Short mmCIF file of C-alpha atoms in Angstrom, two decimals:
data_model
loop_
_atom_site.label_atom_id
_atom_site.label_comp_id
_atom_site.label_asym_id
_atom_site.label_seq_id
_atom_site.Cartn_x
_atom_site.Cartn_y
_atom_site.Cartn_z
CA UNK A 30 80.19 115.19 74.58
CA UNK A 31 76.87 116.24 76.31
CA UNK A 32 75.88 112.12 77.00
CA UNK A 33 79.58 112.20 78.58
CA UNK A 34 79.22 115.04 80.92
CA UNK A 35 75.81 113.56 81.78
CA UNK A 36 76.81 110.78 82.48
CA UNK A 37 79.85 111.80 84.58
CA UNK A 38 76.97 113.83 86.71
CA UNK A 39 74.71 110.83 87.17
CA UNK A 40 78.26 108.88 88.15
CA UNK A 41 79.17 111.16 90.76
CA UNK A 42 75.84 111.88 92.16
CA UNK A 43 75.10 107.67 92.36
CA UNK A 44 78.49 107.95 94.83
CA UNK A 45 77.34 110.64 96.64
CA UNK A 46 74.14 109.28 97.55
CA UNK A 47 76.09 106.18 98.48
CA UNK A 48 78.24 107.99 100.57
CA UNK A 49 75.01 109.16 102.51
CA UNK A 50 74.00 105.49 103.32
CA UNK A 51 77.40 104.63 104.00
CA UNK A 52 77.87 106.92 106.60
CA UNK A 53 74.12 106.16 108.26
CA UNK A 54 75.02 102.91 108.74
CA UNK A 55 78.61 103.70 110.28
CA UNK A 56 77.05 103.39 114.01
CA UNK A 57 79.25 105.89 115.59
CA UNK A 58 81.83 105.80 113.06
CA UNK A 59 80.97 109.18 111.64
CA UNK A 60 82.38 110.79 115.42
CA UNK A 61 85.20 109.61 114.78
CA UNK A 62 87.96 111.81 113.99
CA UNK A 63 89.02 110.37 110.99
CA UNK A 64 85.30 111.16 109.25
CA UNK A 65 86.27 114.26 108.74
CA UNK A 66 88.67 112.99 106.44
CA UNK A 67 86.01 110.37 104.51
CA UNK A 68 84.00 114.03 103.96
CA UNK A 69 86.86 116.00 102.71
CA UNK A 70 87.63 113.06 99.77
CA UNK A 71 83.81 112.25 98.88
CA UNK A 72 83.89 116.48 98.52
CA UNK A 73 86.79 116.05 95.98
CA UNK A 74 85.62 113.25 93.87
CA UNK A 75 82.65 115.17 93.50
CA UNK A 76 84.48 117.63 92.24
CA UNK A 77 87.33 115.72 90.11
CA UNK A 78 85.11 112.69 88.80
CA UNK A 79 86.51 109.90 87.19
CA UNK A 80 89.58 109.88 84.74
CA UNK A 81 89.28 110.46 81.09
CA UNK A 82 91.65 109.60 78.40
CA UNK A 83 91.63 113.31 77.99
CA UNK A 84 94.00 113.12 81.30
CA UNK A 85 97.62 112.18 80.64
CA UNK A 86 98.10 110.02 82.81
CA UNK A 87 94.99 107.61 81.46
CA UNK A 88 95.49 108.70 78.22
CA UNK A 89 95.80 104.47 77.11
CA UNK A 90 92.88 103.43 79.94
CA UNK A 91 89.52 103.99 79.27
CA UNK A 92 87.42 103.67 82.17
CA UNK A 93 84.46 104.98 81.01
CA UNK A 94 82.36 101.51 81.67
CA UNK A 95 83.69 100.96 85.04
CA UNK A 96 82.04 104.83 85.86
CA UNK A 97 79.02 103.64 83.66
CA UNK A 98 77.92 100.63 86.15
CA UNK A 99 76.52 101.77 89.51
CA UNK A 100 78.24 99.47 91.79
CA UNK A 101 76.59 99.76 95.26
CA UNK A 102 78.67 98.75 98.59
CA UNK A 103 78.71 95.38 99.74
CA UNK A 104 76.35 94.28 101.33
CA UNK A 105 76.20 90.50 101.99
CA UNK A 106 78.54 88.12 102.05
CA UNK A 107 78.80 84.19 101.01
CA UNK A 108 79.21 81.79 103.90
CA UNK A 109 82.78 80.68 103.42
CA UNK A 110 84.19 77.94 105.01
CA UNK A 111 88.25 76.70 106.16
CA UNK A 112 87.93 73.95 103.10
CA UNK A 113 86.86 77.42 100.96
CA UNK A 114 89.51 79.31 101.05
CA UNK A 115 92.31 76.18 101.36
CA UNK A 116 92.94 76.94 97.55
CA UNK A 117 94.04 80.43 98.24
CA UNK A 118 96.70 79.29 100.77
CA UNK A 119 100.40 78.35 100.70
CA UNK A 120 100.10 74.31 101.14
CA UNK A 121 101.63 73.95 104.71
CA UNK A 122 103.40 77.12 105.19
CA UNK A 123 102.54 78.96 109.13
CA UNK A 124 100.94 81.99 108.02
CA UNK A 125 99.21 85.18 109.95
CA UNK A 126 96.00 85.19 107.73
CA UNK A 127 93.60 88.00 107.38
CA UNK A 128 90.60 87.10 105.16
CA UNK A 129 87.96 89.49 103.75
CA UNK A 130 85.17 88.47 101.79
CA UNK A 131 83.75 91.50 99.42
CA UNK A 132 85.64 93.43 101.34
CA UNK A 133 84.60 92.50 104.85
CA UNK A 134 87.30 91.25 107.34
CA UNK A 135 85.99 87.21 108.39
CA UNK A 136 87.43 87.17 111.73
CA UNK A 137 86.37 83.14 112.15
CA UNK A 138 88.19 81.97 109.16
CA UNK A 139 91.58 83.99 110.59
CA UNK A 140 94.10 83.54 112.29
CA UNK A 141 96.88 85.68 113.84
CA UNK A 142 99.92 83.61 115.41
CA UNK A 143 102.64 86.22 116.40
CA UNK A 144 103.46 85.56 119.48
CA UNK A 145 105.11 89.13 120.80
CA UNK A 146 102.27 90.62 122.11
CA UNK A 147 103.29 94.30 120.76
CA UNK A 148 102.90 93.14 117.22
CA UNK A 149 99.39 94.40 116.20
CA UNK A 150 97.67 92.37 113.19
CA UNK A 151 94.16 93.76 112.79
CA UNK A 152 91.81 94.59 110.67
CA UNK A 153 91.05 98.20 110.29
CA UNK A 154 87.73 99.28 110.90
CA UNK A 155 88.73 97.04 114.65
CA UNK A 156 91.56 99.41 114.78
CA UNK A 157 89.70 102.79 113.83
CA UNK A 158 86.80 101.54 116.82
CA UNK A 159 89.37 100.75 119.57
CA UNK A 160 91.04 104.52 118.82
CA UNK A 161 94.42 103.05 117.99
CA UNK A 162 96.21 106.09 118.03
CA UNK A 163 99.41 104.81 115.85
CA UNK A 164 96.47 104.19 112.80
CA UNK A 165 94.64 107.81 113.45
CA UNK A 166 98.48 109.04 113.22
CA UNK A 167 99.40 107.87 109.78
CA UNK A 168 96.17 107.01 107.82
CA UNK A 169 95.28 109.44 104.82
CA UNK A 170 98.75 110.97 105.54
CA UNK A 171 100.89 109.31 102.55
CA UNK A 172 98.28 108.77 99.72
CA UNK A 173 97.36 112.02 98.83
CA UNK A 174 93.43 111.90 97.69
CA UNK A 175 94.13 115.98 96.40
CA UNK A 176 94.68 114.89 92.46
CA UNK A 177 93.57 111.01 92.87
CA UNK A 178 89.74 110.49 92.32
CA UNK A 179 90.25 106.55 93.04
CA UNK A 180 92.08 107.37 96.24
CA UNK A 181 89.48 110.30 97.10
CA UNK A 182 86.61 107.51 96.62
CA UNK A 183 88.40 104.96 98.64
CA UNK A 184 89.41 107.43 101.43
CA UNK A 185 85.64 108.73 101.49
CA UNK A 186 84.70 104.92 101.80
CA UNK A 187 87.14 103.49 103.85
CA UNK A 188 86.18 101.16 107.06
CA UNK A 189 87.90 98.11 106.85
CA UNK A 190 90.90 96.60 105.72
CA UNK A 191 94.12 95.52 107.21
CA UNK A 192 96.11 97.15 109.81
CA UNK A 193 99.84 95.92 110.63
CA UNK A 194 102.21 97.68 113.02
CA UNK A 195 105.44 95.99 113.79
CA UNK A 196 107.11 97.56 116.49
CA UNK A 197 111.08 98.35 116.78
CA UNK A 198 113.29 95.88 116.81
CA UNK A 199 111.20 92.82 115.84
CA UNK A 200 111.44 90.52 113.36
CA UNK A 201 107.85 88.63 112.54
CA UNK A 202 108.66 85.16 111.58
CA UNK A 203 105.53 83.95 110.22
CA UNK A 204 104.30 85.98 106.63
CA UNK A 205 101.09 87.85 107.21
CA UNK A 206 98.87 87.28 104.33
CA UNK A 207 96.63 89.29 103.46
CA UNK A 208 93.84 86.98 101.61
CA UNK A 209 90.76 89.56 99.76
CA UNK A 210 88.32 86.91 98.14
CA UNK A 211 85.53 88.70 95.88
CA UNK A 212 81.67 87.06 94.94
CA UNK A 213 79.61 88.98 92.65
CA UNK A 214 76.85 86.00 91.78
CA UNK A 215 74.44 87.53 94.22
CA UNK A 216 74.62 91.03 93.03
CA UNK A 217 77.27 93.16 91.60
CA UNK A 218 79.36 94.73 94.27
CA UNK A 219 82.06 97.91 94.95
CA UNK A 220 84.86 97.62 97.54
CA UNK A 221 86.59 99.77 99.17
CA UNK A 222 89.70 97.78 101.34
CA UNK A 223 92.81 100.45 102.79
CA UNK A 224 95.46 98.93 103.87
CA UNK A 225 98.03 100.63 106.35
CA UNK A 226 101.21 98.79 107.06
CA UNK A 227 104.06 100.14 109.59
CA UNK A 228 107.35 98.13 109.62
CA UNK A 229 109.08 99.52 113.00
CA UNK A 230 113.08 100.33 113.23
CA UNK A 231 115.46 97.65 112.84
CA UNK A 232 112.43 95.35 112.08
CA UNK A 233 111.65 92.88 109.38
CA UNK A 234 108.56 91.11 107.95
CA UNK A 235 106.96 89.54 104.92
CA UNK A 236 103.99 90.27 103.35
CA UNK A 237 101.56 88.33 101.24
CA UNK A 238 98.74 90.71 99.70
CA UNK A 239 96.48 88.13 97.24
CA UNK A 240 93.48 89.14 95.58
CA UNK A 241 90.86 86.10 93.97
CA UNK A 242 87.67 86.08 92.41
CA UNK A 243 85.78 83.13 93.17
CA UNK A 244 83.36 83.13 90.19
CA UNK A 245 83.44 84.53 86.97
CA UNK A 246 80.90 87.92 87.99
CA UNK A 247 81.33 91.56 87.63
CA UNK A 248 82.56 93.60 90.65
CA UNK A 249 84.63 96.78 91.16
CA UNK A 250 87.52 96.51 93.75
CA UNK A 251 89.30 100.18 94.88
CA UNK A 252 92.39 99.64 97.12
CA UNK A 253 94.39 101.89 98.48
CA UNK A 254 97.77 100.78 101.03
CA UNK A 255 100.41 103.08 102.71
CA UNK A 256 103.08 101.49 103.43
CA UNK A 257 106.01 103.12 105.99
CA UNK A 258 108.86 101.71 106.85
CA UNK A 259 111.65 103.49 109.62
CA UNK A 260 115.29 103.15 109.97
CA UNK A 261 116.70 100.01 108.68
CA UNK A 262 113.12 98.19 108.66
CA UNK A 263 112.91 95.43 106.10
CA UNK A 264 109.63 94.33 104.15
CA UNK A 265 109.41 91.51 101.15
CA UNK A 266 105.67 92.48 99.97
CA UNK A 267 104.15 89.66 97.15
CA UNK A 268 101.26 90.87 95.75
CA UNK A 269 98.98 88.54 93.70
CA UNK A 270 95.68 89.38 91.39
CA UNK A 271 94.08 86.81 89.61
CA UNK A 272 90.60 88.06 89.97
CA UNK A 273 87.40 87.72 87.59
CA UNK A 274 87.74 88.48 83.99
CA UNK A 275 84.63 90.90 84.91
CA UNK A 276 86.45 92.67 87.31
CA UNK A 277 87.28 96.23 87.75
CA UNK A 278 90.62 96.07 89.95
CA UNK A 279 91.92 99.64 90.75
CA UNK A 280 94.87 100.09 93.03
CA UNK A 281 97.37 102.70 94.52
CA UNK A 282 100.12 101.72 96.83
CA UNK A 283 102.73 104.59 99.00
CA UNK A 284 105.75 103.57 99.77
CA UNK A 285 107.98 105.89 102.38
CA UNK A 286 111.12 104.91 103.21
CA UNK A 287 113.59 106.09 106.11
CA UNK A 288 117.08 106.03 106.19
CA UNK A 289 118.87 102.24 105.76
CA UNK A 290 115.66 100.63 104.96
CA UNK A 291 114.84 97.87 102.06
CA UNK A 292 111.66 97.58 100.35
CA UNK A 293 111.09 94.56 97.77
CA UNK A 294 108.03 94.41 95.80
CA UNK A 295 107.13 91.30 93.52
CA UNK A 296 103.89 91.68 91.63
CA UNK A 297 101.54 89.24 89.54
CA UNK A 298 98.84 90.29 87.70
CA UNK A 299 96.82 87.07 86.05
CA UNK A 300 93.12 88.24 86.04
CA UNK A 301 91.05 91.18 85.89
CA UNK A 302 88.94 92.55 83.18
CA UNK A 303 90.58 96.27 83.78
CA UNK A 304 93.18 96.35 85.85
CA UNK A 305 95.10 99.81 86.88
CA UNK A 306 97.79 99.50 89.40
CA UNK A 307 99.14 103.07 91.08
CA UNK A 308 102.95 102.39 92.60
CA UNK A 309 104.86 105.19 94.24
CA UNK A 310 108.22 104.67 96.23
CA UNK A 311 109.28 107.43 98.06
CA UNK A 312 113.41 106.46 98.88
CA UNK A 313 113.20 109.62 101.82
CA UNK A 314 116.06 108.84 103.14
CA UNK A 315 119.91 107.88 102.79
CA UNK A 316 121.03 105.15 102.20
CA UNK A 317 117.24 103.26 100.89
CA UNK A 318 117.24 100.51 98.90
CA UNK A 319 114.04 99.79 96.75
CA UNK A 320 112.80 96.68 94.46
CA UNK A 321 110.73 96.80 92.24
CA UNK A 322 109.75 93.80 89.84
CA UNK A 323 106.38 92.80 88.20
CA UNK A 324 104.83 90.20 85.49
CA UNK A 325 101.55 90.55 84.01
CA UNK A 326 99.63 88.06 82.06
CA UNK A 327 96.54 89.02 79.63
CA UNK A 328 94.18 87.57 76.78
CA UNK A 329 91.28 88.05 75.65
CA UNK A 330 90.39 91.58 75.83
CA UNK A 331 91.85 92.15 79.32
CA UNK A 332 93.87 95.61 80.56
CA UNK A 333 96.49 95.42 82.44
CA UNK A 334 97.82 99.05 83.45
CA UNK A 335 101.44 99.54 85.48
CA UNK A 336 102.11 103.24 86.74
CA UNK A 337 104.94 103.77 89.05
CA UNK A 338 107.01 105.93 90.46
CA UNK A 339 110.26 106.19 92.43
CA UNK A 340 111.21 109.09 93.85
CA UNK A 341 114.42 109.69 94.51
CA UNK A 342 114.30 112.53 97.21
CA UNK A 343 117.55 111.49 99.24
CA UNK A 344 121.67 110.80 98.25
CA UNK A 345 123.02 107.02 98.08
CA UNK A 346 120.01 105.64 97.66
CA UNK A 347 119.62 102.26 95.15
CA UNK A 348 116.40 101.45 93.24
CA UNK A 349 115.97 98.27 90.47
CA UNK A 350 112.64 98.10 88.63
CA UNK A 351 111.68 95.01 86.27
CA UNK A 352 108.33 94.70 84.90
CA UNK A 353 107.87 91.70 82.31
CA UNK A 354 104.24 91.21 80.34
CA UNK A 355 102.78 88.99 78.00
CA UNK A 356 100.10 89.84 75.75
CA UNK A 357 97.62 87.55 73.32
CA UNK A 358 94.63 88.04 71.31
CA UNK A 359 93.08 91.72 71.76
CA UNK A 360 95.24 92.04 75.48
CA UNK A 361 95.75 95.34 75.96
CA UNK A 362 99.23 96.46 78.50
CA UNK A 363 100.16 100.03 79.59
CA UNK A 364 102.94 100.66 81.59
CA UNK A 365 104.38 104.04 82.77
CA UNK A 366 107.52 103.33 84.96
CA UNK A 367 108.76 107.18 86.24
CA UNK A 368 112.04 107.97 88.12
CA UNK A 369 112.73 110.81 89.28
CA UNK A 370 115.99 112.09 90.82
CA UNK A 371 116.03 115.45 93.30
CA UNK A 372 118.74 117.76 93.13
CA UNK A 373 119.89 116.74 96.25
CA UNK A 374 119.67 112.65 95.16
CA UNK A 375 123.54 112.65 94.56
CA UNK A 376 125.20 109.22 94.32
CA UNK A 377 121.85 107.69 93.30
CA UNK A 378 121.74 103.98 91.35
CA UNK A 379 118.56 103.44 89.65
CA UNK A 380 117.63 100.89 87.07
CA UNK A 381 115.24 100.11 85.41
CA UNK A 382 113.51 97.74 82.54
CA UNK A 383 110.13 96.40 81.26
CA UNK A 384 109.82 93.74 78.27
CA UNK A 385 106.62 92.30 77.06
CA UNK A 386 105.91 89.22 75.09
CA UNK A 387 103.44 89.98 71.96
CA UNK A 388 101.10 86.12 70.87
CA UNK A 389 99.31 88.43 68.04
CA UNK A 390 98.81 90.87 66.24
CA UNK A 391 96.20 91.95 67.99
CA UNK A 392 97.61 92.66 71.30
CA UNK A 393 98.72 95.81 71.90
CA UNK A 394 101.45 97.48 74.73
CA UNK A 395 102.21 101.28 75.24
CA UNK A 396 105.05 101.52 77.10
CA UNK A 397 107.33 104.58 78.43
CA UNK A 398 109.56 104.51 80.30
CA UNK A 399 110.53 107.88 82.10
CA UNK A 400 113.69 109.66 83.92
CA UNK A 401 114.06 112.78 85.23
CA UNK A 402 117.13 113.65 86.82
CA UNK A 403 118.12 116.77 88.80
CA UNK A 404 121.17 115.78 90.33
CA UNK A 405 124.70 115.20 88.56
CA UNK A 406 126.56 112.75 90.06
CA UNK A 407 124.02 109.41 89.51
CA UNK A 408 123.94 106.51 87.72
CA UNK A 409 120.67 105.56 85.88
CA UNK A 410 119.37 103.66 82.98
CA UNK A 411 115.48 102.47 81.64
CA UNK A 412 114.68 100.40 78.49
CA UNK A 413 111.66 99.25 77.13
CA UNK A 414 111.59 95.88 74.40
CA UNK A 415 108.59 94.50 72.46
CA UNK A 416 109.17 91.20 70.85
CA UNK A 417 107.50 87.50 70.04
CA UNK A 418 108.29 83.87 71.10
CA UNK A 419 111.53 82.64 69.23
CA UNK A 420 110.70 80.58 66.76
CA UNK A 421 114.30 78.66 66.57
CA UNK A 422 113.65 77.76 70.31
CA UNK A 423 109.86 76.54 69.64
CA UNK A 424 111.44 74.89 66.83
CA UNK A 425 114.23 73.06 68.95
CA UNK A 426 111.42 72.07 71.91
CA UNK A 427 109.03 70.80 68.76
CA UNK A 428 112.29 68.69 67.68
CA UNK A 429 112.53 66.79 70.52
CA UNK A 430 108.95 65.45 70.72
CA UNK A 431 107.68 67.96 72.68
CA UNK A 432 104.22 69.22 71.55
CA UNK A 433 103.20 72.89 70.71
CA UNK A 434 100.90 73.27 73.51
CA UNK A 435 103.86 72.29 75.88
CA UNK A 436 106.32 74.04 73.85
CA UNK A 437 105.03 77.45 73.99
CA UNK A 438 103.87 77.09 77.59
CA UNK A 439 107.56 76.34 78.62
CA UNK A 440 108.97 78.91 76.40
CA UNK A 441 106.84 81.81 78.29
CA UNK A 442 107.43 80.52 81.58
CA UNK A 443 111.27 80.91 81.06
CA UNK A 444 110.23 84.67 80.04
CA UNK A 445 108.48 84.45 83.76
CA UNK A 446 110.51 82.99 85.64
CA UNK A 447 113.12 85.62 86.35
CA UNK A 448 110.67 87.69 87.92
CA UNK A 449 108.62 84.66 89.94
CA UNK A 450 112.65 83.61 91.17
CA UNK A 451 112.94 86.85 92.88
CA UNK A 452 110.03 85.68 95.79
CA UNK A 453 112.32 84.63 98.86
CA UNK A 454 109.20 82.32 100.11
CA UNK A 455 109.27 78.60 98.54
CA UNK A 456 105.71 77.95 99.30
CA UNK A 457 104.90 80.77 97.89
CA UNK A 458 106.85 80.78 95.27
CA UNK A 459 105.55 77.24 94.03
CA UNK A 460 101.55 77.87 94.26
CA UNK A 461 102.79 81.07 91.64
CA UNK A 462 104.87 78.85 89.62
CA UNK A 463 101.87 76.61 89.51
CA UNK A 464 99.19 79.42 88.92
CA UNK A 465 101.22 80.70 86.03
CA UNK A 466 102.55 77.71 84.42
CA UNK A 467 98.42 76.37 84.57
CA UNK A 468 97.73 79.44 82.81
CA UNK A 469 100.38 79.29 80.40
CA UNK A 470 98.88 76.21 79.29
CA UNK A 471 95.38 76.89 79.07
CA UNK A 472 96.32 79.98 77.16
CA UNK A 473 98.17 77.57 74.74
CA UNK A 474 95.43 75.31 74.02
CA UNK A 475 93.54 78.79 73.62
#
């Protein structure tokens, strides 16, 4: 106990001296009014420190050696070129592309190609400079940093990042992908990207948000997006993570909806060493519609950790959530999937599921499923099922010449694919199908 509590205090006072540097080398930043906010959060992470299993709510996460390693902020970057990051893109598809390296926005390897000149497409620390008063309006104002030590060091940290703001009545043809490429080799790194996104009324857009380690090195990425969308705005968001098995990847995403409005989210989690993802949809209004659906892949000794939350605050409001997982060797999966229904949430439809694939005995999922309803007149169901590959089918496939390798590969991509069919973007769609069917296999021959 006393080589914990040391420990925390040598954590929190490595971030605090961090936070010093980081706001000497701001150049102005620290005038700003939004500092005031970075001093506020670095205050209360000093004061809440990182998780412990001793909290509830990381009771099955232990991130006692991501606090242990003294990550310091990016400070160099690899010299990336187009041919680079080609992997990381969708084969021909017109994209608006926003590319960070270790966190720090490459303007000469992006490219913006909306054409109304009201859409804004920045980066965020561009934003913050130029005193964009739409991003000093909502930043820090949806992901509360009160409770959150990840989202008080993030908010205490936070420069750059990506800033979208579609305006009213537009619909932005072209995805915007947002492309975060991470390079430990030269020295371990932390990084600290927020993300503010602000669909308009009666506007629509699609959003690609892709994380990728480029080696196999140990880094510790902290991201933290607010999403808003008004009146009958529309948003398909893909998120991808397939970082390095040495990675720390710890994430928290707001969600506020207003009245008529859809949100679809479709989430892949391949890499990571520890990964925690923080989801909270906030239905606000009447008449929202929210979608939620998610796979996960681990081996090895990977953690993969879901937490959501939809929050039913207004009547006639319809939410689906479908999380799918599969686990081999020592894989560990956690996922926490709340909903909770207001008293005032009458005619509410809210569904929701999550099913994981055990490969042995060693993997390991803790999964609950939670509702808590207030309201009387609502529909609502969760489930939760654990289970194996069927051997009959891996038995027919094996019948027909196929080998085992093959066999099993194909039998957990159909488990996938009902969650991969839900992206509305074919080229986007296909690099997944690729990414997890190549992954599928090499876990095979595993």
């Amino acid at each position: 106990m006393e080589k914990s509590l040391t420990q925390d205090i040598d954590t929190k006072a490595w971030y605090l001296s961090n936070f010093d540097f980081f706001e000497s080398k701001l150049n102005g930043g620290a005038a700003l009014p939004f500092h005031e906010k970075r001093r506020a959060a670095i205050s209360k992470f000093a004061e809440l420190g990182f998780p412990t299993t001793r909290n509830e709510e990381w009771k099955y996460t232990n991130v006692a050696p991501l606090a242990s390693n003294k990550f310091k902020l990016a400070s160099e970057t690899p010299a990336l070129t187009q041919n680079d990051i080609a992997p990381f893109l969708f084969g021909e598809m017109q994209q608006n592309l926003l590319v960070f390296v270790n966190g720090r926005f490459m303007p000469r390897l992006s490219r913006v190609l909306a054409q109304n000149q009201n859409i804004v497409i920045d980066n965020l620390a561009n934003a913050l400079r130029n005193g964009s008063e739409t991003s000093a309006r909502h930043l820090a104002n949806y992901a509360a940093f009160e409770q959150e030590a990840f989202i008080a060091l993030n908010t205490a940290f936070a420069h750059d990042g990506v800033f979208i703001h579609v305006p009213n009545e537009v619909e932005v043809e072209a995805p915007i992908h947002m492309l975060y490429l991470s390079d430990g080799n030269a020295a371990s790194f932390a990084a600290h990207p927020r993300n503010l996104i602000l669909v308009g009324k009666n506007s629509q857009a699609r959003l690609i948000e892709s994380y990728h380690g480029l080696n196999e090195s140990a880094y510790f990425n902290n991201i933290v997006s607010e999403i808003v969308l008004e009146e009958n705005a529309h948003l398909e968001h893909v998120r991808i993570q397939n970082e390095s098995r040495q990675a720390y990847h710890i994430s928290a995403r707001e969600v506020q909806q207003s009245r008529h409005s859809v949100y679809t989210s479709i989430s892949v989690d391949l890499g990571g060493g520890l990964v925690r993802n923080n989801f909270n949809l906030r239905l606000a209004a009447e008449n929202c519609e929210g979608n939620l659906f998610g796979f996960y892949m681990a081996s090895g000794t990977q953690l993969v950790d879901n937490h959501t939350l939809i929050d039913h605050i207004k009547p006639h409001c319809q939410s689906n959530e479908h999380y799918k997982g599969i686990l081999a060797d020592k894989a560990q999966g956690v996922f926490n999937g709340k909903v909770t229904v207001h008293q005032d949430a009458q005619k509410t439809n809210a569904y929701q599921s999550n099913q994981c694939l055990l490969l042995s005995d060693e993997a390991n999922i803790n999964s609950k499923p939670q509702l808590e309803i207030f309201a009387d007149d609502v529909k609502c169901s969760h489930g939760a099922t654990i289970g194996q590959l069927d051997e009959e089918q891996l038995f027919y496939l094996r019948a027909r010449g196929i080998g085992l390798d093959e066999a099993n590969a194909m039998l957990r991509y159909a488990f996938a694919s009902e969650i991969l069919q839900r992206i509305d973007m074919p080229e986007v769609a296909e690099k997944l199908d690729e990414m997890v069917h190549a992954s599928f296999r090499q876990e095979a021959r595993a």
